[in-house]
Short mmCIF file of C-alpha atoms and ligand atoms in Angstrom, two decimals:
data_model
loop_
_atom_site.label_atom_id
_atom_site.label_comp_id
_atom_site.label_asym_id
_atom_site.label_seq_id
_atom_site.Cartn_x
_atom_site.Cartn_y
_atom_site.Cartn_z
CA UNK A 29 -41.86 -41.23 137.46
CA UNK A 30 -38.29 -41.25 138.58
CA UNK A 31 -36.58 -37.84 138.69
CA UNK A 32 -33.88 -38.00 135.88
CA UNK A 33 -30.29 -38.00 137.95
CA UNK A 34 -28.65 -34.72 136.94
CA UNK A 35 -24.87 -34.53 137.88
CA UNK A 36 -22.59 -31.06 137.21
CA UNK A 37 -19.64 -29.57 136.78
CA UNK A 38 -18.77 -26.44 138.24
CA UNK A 39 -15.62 -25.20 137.89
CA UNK A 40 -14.24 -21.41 138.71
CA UNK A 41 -12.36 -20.31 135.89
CA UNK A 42 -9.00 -18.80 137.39
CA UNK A 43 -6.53 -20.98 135.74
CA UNK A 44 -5.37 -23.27 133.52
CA UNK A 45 -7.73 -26.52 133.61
CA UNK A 46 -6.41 -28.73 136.28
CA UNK A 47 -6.23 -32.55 135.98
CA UNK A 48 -7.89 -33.20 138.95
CA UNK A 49 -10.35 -31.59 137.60
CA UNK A 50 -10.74 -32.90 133.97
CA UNK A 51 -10.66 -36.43 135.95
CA UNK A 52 -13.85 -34.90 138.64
CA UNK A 53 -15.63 -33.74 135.15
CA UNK A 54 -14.77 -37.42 133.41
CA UNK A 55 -16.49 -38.67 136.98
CA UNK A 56 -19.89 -36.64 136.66
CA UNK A 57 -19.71 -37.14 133.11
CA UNK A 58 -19.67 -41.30 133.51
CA UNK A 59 -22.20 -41.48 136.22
CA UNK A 60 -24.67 -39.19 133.98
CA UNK A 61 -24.10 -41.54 130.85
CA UNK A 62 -24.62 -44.56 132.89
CA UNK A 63 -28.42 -43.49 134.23
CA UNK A 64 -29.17 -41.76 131.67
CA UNK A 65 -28.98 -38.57 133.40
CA UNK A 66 -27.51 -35.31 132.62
CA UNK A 67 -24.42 -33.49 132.95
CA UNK A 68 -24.39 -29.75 133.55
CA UNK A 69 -21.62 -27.45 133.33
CA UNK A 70 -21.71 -24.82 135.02
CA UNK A 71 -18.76 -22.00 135.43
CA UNK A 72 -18.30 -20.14 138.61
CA UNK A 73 -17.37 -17.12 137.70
CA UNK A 74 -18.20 -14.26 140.70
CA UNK A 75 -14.62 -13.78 141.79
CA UNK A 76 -13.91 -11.49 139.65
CA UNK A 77 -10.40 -10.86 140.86
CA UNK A 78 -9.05 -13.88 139.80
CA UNK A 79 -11.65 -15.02 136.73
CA UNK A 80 -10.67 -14.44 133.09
CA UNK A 81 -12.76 -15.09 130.24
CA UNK A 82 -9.54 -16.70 128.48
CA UNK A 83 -9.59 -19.69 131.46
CA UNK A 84 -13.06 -19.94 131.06
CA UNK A 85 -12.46 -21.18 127.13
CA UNK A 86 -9.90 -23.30 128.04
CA UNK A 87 -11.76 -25.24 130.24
CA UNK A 88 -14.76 -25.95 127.63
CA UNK A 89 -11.98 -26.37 125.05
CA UNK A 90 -10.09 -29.04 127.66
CA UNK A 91 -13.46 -30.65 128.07
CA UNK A 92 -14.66 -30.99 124.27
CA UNK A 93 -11.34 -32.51 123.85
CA UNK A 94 -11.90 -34.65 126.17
CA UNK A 95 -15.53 -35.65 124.41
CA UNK A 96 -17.54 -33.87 126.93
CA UNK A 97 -19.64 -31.53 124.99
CA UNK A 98 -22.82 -30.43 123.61
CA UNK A 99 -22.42 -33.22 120.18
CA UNK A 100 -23.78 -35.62 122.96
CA UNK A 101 -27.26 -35.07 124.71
CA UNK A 102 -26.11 -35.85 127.89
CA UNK A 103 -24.60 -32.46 127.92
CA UNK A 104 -26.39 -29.29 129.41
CA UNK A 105 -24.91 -25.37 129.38
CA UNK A 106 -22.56 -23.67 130.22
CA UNK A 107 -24.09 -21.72 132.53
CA UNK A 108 -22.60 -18.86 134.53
CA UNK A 109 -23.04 -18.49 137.92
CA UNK A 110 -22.77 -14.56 137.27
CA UNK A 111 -26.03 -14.45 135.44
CA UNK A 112 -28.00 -15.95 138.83
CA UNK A 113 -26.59 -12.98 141.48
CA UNK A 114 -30.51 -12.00 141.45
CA UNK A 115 -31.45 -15.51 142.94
CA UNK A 116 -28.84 -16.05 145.08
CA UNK A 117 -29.38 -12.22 146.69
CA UNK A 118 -33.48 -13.35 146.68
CA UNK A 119 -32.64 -16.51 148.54
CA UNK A 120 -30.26 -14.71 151.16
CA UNK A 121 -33.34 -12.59 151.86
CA UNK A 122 -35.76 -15.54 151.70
CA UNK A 123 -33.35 -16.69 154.89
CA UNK A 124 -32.99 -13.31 156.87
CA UNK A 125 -37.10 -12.93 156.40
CA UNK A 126 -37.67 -16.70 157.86
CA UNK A 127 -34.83 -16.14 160.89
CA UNK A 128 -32.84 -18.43 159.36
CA UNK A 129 -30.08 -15.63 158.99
CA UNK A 130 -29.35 -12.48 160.31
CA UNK A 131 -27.62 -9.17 159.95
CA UNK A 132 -23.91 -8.71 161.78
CA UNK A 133 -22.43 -5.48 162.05
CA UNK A 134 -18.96 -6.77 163.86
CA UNK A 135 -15.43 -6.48 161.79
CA UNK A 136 -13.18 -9.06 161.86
CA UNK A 137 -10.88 -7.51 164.50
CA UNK A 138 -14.60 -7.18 166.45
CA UNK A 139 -14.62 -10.82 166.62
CA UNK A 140 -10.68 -11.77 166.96
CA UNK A 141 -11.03 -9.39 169.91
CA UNK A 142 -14.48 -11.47 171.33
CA UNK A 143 -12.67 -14.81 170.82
CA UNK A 144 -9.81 -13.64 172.48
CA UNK A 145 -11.43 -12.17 175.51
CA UNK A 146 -13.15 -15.43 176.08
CA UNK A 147 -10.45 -17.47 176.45
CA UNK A 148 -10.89 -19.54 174.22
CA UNK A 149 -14.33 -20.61 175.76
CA UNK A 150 -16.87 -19.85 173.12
CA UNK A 151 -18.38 -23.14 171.71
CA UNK A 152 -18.48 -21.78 168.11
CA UNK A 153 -14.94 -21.49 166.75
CA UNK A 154 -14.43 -18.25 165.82
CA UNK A 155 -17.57 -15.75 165.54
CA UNK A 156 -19.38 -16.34 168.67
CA UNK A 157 -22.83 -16.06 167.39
CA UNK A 158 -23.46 -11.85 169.22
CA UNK A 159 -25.84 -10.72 166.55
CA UNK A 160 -28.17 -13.67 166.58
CA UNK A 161 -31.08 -11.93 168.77
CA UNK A 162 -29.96 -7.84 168.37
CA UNK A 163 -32.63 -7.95 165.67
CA UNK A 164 -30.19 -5.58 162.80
CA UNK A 165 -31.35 -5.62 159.74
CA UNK A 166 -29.19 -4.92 156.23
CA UNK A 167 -26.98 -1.68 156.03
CA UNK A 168 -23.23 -0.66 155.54
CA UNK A 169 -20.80 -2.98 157.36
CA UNK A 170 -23.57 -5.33 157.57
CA UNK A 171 -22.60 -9.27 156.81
CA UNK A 172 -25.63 -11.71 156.59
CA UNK A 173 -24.92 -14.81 158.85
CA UNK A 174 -26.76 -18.06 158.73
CA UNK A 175 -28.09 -19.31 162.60
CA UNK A 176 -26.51 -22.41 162.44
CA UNK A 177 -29.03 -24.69 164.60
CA UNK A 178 -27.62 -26.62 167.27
CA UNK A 179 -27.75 -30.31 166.86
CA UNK A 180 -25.16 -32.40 164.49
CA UNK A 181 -25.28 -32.30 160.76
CA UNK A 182 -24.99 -36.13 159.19
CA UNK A 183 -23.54 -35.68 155.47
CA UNK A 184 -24.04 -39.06 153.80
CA UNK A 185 -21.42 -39.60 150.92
CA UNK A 186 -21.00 -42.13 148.39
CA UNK A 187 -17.29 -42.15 148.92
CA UNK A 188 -16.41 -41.56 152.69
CA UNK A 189 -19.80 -43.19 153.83
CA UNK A 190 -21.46 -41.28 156.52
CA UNK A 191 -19.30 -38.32 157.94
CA UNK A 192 -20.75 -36.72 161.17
CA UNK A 193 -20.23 -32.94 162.25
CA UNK A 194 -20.94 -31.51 165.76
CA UNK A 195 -22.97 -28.05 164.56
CA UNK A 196 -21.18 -26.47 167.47
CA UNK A 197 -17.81 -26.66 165.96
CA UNK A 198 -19.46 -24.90 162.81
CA UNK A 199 -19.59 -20.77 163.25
CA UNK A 200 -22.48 -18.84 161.64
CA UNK A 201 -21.50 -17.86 158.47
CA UNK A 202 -21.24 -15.35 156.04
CA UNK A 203 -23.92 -15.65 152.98
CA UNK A 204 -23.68 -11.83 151.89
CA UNK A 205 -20.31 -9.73 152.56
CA UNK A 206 -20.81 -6.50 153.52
CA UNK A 207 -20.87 -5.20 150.17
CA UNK A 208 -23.63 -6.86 149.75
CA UNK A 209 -22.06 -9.66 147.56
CA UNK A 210 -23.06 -13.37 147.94
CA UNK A 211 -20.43 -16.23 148.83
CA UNK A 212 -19.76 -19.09 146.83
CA UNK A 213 -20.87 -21.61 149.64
CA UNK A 214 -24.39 -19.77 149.11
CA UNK A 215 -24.28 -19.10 145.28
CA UNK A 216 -23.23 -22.38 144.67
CA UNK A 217 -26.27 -24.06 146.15
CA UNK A 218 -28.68 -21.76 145.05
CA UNK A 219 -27.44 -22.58 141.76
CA UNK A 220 -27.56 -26.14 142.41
CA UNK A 221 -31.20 -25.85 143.85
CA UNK A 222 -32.00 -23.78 140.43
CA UNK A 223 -30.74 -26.06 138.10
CA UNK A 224 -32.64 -29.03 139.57
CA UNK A 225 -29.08 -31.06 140.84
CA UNK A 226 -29.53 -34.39 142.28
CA UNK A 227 -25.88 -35.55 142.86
CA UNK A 228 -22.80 -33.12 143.66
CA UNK A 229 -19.49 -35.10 142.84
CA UNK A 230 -16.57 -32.38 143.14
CA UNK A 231 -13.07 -32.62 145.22
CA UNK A 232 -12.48 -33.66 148.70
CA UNK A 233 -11.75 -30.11 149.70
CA UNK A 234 -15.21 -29.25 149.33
CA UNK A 235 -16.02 -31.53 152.03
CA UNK A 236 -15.45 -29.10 154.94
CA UNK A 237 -18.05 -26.70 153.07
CA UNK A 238 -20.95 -29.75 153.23
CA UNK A 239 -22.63 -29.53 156.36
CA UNK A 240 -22.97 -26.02 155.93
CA UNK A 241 -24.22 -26.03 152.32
CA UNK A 242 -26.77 -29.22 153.42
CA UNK A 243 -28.27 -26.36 155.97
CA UNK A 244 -28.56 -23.71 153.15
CA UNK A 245 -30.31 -26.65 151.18
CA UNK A 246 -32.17 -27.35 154.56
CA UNK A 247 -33.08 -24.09 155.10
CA UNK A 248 -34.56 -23.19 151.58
CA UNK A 249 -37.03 -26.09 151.52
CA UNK A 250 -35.17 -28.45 149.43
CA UNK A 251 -33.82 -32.06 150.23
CA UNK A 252 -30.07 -31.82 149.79
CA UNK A 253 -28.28 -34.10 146.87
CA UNK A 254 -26.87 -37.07 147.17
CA UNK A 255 -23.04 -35.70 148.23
CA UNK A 256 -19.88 -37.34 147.20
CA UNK A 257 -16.31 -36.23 147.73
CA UNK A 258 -13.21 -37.84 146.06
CA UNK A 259 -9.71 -37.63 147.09
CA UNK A 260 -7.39 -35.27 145.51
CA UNK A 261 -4.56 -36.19 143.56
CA UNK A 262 -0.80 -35.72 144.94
CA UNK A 263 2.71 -35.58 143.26
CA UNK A 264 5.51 -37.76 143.64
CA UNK A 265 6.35 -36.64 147.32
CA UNK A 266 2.14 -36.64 148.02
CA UNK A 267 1.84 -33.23 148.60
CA UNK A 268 -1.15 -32.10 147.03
CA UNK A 269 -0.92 -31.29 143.16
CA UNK A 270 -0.45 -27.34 142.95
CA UNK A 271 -0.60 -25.80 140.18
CA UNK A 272 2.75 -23.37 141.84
CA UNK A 273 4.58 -26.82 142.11
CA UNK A 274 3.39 -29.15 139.36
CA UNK A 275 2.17 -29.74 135.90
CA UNK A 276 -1.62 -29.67 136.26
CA UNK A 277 -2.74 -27.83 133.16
CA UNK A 278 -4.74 -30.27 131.24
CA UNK A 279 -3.84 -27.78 128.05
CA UNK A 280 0.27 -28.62 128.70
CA UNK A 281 -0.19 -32.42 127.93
CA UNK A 282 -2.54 -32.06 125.58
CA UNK A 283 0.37 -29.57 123.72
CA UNK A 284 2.91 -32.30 124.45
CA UNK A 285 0.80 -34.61 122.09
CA UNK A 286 -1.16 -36.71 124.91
CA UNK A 287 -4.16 -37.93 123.85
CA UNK A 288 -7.51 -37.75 124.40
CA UNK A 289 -8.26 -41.08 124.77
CA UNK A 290 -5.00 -42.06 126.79
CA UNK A 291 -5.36 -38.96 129.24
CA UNK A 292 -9.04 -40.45 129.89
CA UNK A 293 -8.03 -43.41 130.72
CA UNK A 294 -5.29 -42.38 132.77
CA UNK A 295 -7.46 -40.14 134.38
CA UNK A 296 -10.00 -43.24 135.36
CA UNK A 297 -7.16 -45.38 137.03
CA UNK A 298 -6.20 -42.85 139.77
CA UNK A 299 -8.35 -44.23 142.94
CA UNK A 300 -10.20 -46.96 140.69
CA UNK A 301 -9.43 -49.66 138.80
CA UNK A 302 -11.36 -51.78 136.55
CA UNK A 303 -11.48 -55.31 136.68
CA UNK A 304 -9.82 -57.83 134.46
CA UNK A 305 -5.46 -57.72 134.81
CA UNK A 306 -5.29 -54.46 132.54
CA UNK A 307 -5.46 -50.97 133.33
CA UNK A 308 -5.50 -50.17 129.50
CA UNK A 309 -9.29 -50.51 128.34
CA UNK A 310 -11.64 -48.93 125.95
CA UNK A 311 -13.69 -45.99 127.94
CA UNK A 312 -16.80 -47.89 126.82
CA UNK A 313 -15.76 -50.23 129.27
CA UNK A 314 -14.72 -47.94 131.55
CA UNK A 315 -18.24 -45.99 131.11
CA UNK A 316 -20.34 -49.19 132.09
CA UNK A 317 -17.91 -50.31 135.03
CA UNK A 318 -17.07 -47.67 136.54
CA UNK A 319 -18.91 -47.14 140.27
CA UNK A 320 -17.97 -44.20 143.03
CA UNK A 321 -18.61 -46.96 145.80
CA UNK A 322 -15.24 -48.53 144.96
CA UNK A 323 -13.68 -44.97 144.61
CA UNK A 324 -10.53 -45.44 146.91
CA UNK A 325 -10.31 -43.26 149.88
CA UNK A 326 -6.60 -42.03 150.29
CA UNK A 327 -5.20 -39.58 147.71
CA UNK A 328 -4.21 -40.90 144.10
CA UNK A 329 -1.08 -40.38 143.03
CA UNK A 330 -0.69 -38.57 139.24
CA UNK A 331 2.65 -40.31 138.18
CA UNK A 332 3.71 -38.17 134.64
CA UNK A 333 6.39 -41.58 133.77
CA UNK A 334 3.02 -43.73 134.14
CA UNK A 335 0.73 -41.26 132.04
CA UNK A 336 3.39 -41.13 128.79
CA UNK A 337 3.37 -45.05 129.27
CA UNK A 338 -0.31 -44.96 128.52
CA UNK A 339 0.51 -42.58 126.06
CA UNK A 340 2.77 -44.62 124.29
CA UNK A 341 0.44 -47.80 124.02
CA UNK A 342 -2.23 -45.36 122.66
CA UNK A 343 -0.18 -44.80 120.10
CA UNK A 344 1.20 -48.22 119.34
CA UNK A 345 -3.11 -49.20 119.00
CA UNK A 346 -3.20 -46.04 116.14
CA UNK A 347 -3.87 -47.50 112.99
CA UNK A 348 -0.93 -45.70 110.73
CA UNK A 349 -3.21 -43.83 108.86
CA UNK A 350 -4.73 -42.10 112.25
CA UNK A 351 -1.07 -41.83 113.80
CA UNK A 352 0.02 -39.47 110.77
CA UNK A 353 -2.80 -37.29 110.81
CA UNK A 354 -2.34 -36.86 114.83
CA UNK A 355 1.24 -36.27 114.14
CA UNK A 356 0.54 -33.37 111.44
CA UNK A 357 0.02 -30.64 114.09
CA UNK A 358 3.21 -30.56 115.31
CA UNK A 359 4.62 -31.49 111.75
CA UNK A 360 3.18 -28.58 110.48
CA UNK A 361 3.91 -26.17 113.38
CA UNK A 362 6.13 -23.37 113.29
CA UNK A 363 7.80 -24.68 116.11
CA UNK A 364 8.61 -27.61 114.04
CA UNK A 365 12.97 -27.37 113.40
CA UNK A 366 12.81 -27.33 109.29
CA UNK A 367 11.53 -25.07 106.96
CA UNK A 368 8.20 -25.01 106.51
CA UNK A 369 8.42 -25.96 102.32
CA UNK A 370 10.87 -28.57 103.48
CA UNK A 371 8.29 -30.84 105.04
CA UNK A 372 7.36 -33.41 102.87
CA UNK A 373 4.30 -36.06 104.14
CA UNK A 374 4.96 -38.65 101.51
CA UNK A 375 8.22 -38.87 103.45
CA UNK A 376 6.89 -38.85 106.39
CA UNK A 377 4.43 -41.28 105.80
CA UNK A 378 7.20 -43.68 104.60
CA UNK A 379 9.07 -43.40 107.74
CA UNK A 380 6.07 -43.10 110.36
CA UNK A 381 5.89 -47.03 110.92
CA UNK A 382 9.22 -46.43 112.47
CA UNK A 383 8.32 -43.35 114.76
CA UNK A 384 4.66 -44.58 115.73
CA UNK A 385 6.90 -47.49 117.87
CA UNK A 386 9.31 -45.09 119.47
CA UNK A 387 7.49 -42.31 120.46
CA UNK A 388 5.64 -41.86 124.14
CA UNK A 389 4.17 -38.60 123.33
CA UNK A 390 3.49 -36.70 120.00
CA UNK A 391 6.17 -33.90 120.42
CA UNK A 392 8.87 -36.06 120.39
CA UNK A 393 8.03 -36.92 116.43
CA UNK A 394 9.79 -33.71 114.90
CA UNK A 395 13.28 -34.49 116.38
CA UNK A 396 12.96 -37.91 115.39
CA UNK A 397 12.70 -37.41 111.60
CA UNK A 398 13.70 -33.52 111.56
CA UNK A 399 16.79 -35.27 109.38
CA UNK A 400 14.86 -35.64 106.44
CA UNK A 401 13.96 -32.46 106.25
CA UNK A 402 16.97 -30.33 106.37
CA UNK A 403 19.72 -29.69 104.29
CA UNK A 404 22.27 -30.74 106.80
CA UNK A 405 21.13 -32.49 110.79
CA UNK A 406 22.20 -29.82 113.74
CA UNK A 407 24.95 -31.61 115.30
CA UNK A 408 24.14 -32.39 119.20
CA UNK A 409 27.75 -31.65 120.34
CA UNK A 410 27.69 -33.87 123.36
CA UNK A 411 26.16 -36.95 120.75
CA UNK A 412 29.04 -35.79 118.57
CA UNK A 413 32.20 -36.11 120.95
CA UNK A 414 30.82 -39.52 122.33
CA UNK A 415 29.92 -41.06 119.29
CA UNK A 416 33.40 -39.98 117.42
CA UNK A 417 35.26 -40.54 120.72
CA UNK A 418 36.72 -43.79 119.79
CA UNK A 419 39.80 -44.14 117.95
CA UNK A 420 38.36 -46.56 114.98
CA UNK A 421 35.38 -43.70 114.57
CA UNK A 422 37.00 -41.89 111.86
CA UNK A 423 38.26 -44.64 109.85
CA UNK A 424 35.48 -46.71 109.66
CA UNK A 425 33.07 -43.93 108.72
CA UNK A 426 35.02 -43.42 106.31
CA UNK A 427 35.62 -46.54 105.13
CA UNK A 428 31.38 -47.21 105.55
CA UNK A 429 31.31 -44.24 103.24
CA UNK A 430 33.72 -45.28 100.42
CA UNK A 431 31.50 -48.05 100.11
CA UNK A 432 28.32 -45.93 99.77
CA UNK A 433 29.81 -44.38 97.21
CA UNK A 434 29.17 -47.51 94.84
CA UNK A 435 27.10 -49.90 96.84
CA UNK A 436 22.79 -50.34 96.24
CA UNK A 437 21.11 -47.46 98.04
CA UNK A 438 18.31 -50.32 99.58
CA UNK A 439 18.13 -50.06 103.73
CA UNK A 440 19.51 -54.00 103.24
CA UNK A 441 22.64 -53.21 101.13
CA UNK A 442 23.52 -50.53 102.88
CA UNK A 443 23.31 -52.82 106.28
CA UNK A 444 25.21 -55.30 104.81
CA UNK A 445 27.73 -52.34 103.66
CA UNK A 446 28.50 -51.43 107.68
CA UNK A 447 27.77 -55.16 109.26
CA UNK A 448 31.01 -56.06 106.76
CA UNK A 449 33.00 -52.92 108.25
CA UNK A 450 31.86 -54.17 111.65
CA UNK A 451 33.10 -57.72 110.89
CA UNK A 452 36.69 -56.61 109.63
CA UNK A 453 37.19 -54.78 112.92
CA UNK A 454 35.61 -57.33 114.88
CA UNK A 455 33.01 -54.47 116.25
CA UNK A 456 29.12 -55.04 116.63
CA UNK A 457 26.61 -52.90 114.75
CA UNK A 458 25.44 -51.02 117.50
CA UNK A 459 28.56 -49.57 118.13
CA UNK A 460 29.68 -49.15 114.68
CA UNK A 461 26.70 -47.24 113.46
CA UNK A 462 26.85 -44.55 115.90
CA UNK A 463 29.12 -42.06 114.26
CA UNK A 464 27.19 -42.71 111.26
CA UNK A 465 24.28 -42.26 112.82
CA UNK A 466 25.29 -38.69 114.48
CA UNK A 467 26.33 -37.53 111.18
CA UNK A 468 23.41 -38.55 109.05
CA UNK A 469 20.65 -37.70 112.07
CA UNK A 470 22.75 -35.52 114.05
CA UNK A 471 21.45 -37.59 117.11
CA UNK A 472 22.48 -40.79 119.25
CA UNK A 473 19.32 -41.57 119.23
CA UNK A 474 16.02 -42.20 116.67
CA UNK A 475 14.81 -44.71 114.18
CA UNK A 476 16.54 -47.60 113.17
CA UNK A 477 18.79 -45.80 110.85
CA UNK A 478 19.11 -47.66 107.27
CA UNK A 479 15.57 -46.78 105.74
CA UNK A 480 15.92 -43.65 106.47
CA UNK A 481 19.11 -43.36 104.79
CA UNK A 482 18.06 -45.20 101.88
CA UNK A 483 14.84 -42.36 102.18
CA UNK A 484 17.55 -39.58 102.59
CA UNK A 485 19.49 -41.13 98.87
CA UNK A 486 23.35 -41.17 98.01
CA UNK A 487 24.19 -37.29 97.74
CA UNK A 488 22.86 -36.15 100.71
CA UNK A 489 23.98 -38.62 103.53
CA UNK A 490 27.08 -38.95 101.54
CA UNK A 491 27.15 -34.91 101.89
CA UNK A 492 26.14 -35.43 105.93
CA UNK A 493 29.09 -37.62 106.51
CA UNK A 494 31.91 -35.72 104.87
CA UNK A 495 30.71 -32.59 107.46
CA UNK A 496 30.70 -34.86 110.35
CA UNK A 497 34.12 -36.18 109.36
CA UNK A 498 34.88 -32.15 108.38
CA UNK A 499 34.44 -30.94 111.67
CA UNK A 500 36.05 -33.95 113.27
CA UNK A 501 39.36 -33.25 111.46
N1 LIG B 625 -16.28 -23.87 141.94
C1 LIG B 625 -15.79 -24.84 142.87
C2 LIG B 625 -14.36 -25.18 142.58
O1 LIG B 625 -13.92 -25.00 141.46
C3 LIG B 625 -16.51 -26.15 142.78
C4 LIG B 625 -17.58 -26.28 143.70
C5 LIG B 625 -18.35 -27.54 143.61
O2 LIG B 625 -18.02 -28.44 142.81
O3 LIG B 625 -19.30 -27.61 144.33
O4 LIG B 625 -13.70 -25.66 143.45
#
């Protein structure tokens, strides 16, 4: 029977959850859906300088958010690579018994000193191989080396093809520190090895760390997985995305109001495309198409303008019903500029056909319709002086409200009011609504502005307009 194709995972928890991840995770995630395989997620957590138990929830939150969780049965773990220390210590000794490691007992300024007094002659870069036959055996200072055999090491990956390394340019190195403490090129294959992995799918970095892990697999009996490494993803001057330099966290556009489904997608298009003319497809589709043979080589880059664009069509395909209850967070929040008892969803409902157009990400809803729900709009001062810079400003606001004084309080009458102020001083209605539009919304910028007077009634925007024309005079 075939062995069932087991992907995973394995992230070190020592910050916030990084796109390139979430998109490496979507990756092993895909490719264990489509052969029925399994996904494993496993957290790294043995450096324990830098590992907090707060990044390790944000990166199972950033994945269940991102539908990768136990509710499917694709899904295995978390596991913690801190619970295995026994096996990986067992397997360093399994190594040192069979020869296929030994003890060292030079520092590092030992070896600086070695390499330097060669001249730069040694084969092995760096560590010069000394210890290999002095027969040591564990003890304090000690660091356990792996005898890297001469010979080339052939990696075979599903994205860069077949990627040969001369073993000579490859040092012995370190499986156990001298504290006795394994490294993550050791624990992370033993883990691998103990958790029955068939495929390793993980960042380009890691590809420097292959031929050396393929010997550990080597070297404890066990035919190495099928390797692939994909290429990183850069910023808009293709340096590398750091998480010093950029916005990585997967949590920050998820607070912005990204979604799930758009940030997936997203995700999918950087280095691959599917076919048909459209980038913007259902991850069913994307699930069943998808293949790491047309992964493209060169880095992707993660362009934010390009992201929100997907953004915004996701939320142009919401029904209305699902837009307002993805808007309601943010609605809802404290953060959100009204009162809390002054938020009212009937209204928003009313004027959410309006926002759901207009809107690229979900944060940007509050200051659209934060009108309606205060007692008088917070004036944006710059909006203000360039909306009431004109010299007809004042007198056609007021003359727009004399006739909302008497006129029908409908979004059409109340058009019809300004387009006949517009006509008798031969000015379009773009430019004559926006002093009316500052004063009612306290913004240049939002909705189309007459149903959401009409929303707003008589008193209050006639109340809005005699501030604005207040504090103008
Ligand atoms: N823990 C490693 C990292 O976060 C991943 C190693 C791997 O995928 O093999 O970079």
């Amino acid at each position: 029977m075939a062995q069932t194709p087991r992907y995973r995972f394995a992230p070190s928890p020592t910050g916030y959850f990084h796109v390139g991840g979430a998109r490496t995770a979507l990756y092993n995630w895909i490719l264990a859906k489509q052969t029925n395989g399994v996904f494993v997620l496993r957290i790294e957590d043995t450096d324990d300088s830098r590992n907090n138990p707060q990044w390790t929830q944000g990166i199972v939150d950033a994945l269940a958010w991102l539908g990768i969780d136990g509710n499917d049965s694709h899904f295995e773990g978390p596991y913690f690579q801190s619970a295995n220390a026994a096996l990986h210590i067992e397997a360093a000794e399994k190594l040192f018994a069979q020869g296929k490691a030994y003890y060292c007992d030079l520092t590092t300024e030992d070896i600086q000193k070695r390499a330097k007094e060669s001249g730069g002659q040694n084969e092995r870069q760096g560590y010069d191989g000394y210890s290999r036959d002095r027969g040591l055996g564990p003890g304090a200072g000690h660091v356990l080396r792996f005898r890297v055999p001469s010979g080339s090491t052939i990696v075979q990956d599903q994205v860069r093809g077949s990627v040969e390394f001369d073993n000579a340019t490859i040092e012995d190195f370190v499986l156990l520190r001298s504290n006795g403490s394994p490294v993550f090129l050791l624990a992370n294959v033993v883990d691998d090895i103990t958790q029955c992995i068939t495929h390793v799918v993980r960042a380009e970095e890691h590809l420097p760390n292959t031929p050396k892990q393929q010997m550990i697999w080597q070297a404890l009996g066990h035919e190495p997985p099928s390797w692939a490494h994909v290429p990183v993803l850069v910023n808009e001057q293709r340096k590398k995305l750091s998480k010093r330099r950029d916005k990585v966290a997967v949590e920050q556009y998820k607070e912005e109001g990204v979604l799930a489904d758009a940030m997936k997608n997203y995700l999918m298009t950087l280095g691959w495309a599917p076919s048909g003319d459209t980038e913007i497809i259902p991850f069913e589709k994307i699930t069943d198409e998808f293949k790491l043979a047309s992964v493209n080589h060169s880095p992707a880059f993660f362009d934010i303008v390009k992201l929100q664009s997907f953004n915004a069509d996701y939320i142009r395909a919401m029904s209305l019903e699902e837009f307002i209850t993805a808007c309601q967070p943010w609605l809802m929040s404290e953060k959100a500029p009204w009162q809390a008892s002054k938020y009212d969803l009937k209204v928003f409902t009313e004027i959410a056909p309006l926002v759901q157009t207009r809107v690229q990400l979900l944060q940007e809803v509050p200051s659209m319709v934060d009108f309606l729900f205060c007692d008088l709009p917070t004036l944006d001062d710059a909006a203000f002086a360039k909306a009431f810079a004109p010299e007809w400003a004042v007198t056609t606001l007021i003359e727009i409200r004399d006739s909302f004084t008497a006129c029908d309080f409908t979004p059409d009458a109340l058009k019809a009011v300004v387009e006949a102020v517009g006509e008798k001083h031969s000015l379009k209605l773009g430019k004559l609504q926006a002093p009316l539009r500052v004063a009612v919304t306290g913004r240049s910028v939002g909705p189309p502005l007459f149903e959401p007077i009409a929303m707003l009634g008589r008193e209050a925007t006639l109340k809005r307009i005699d501030a604005a024309l207040a504090k103008k005079v």
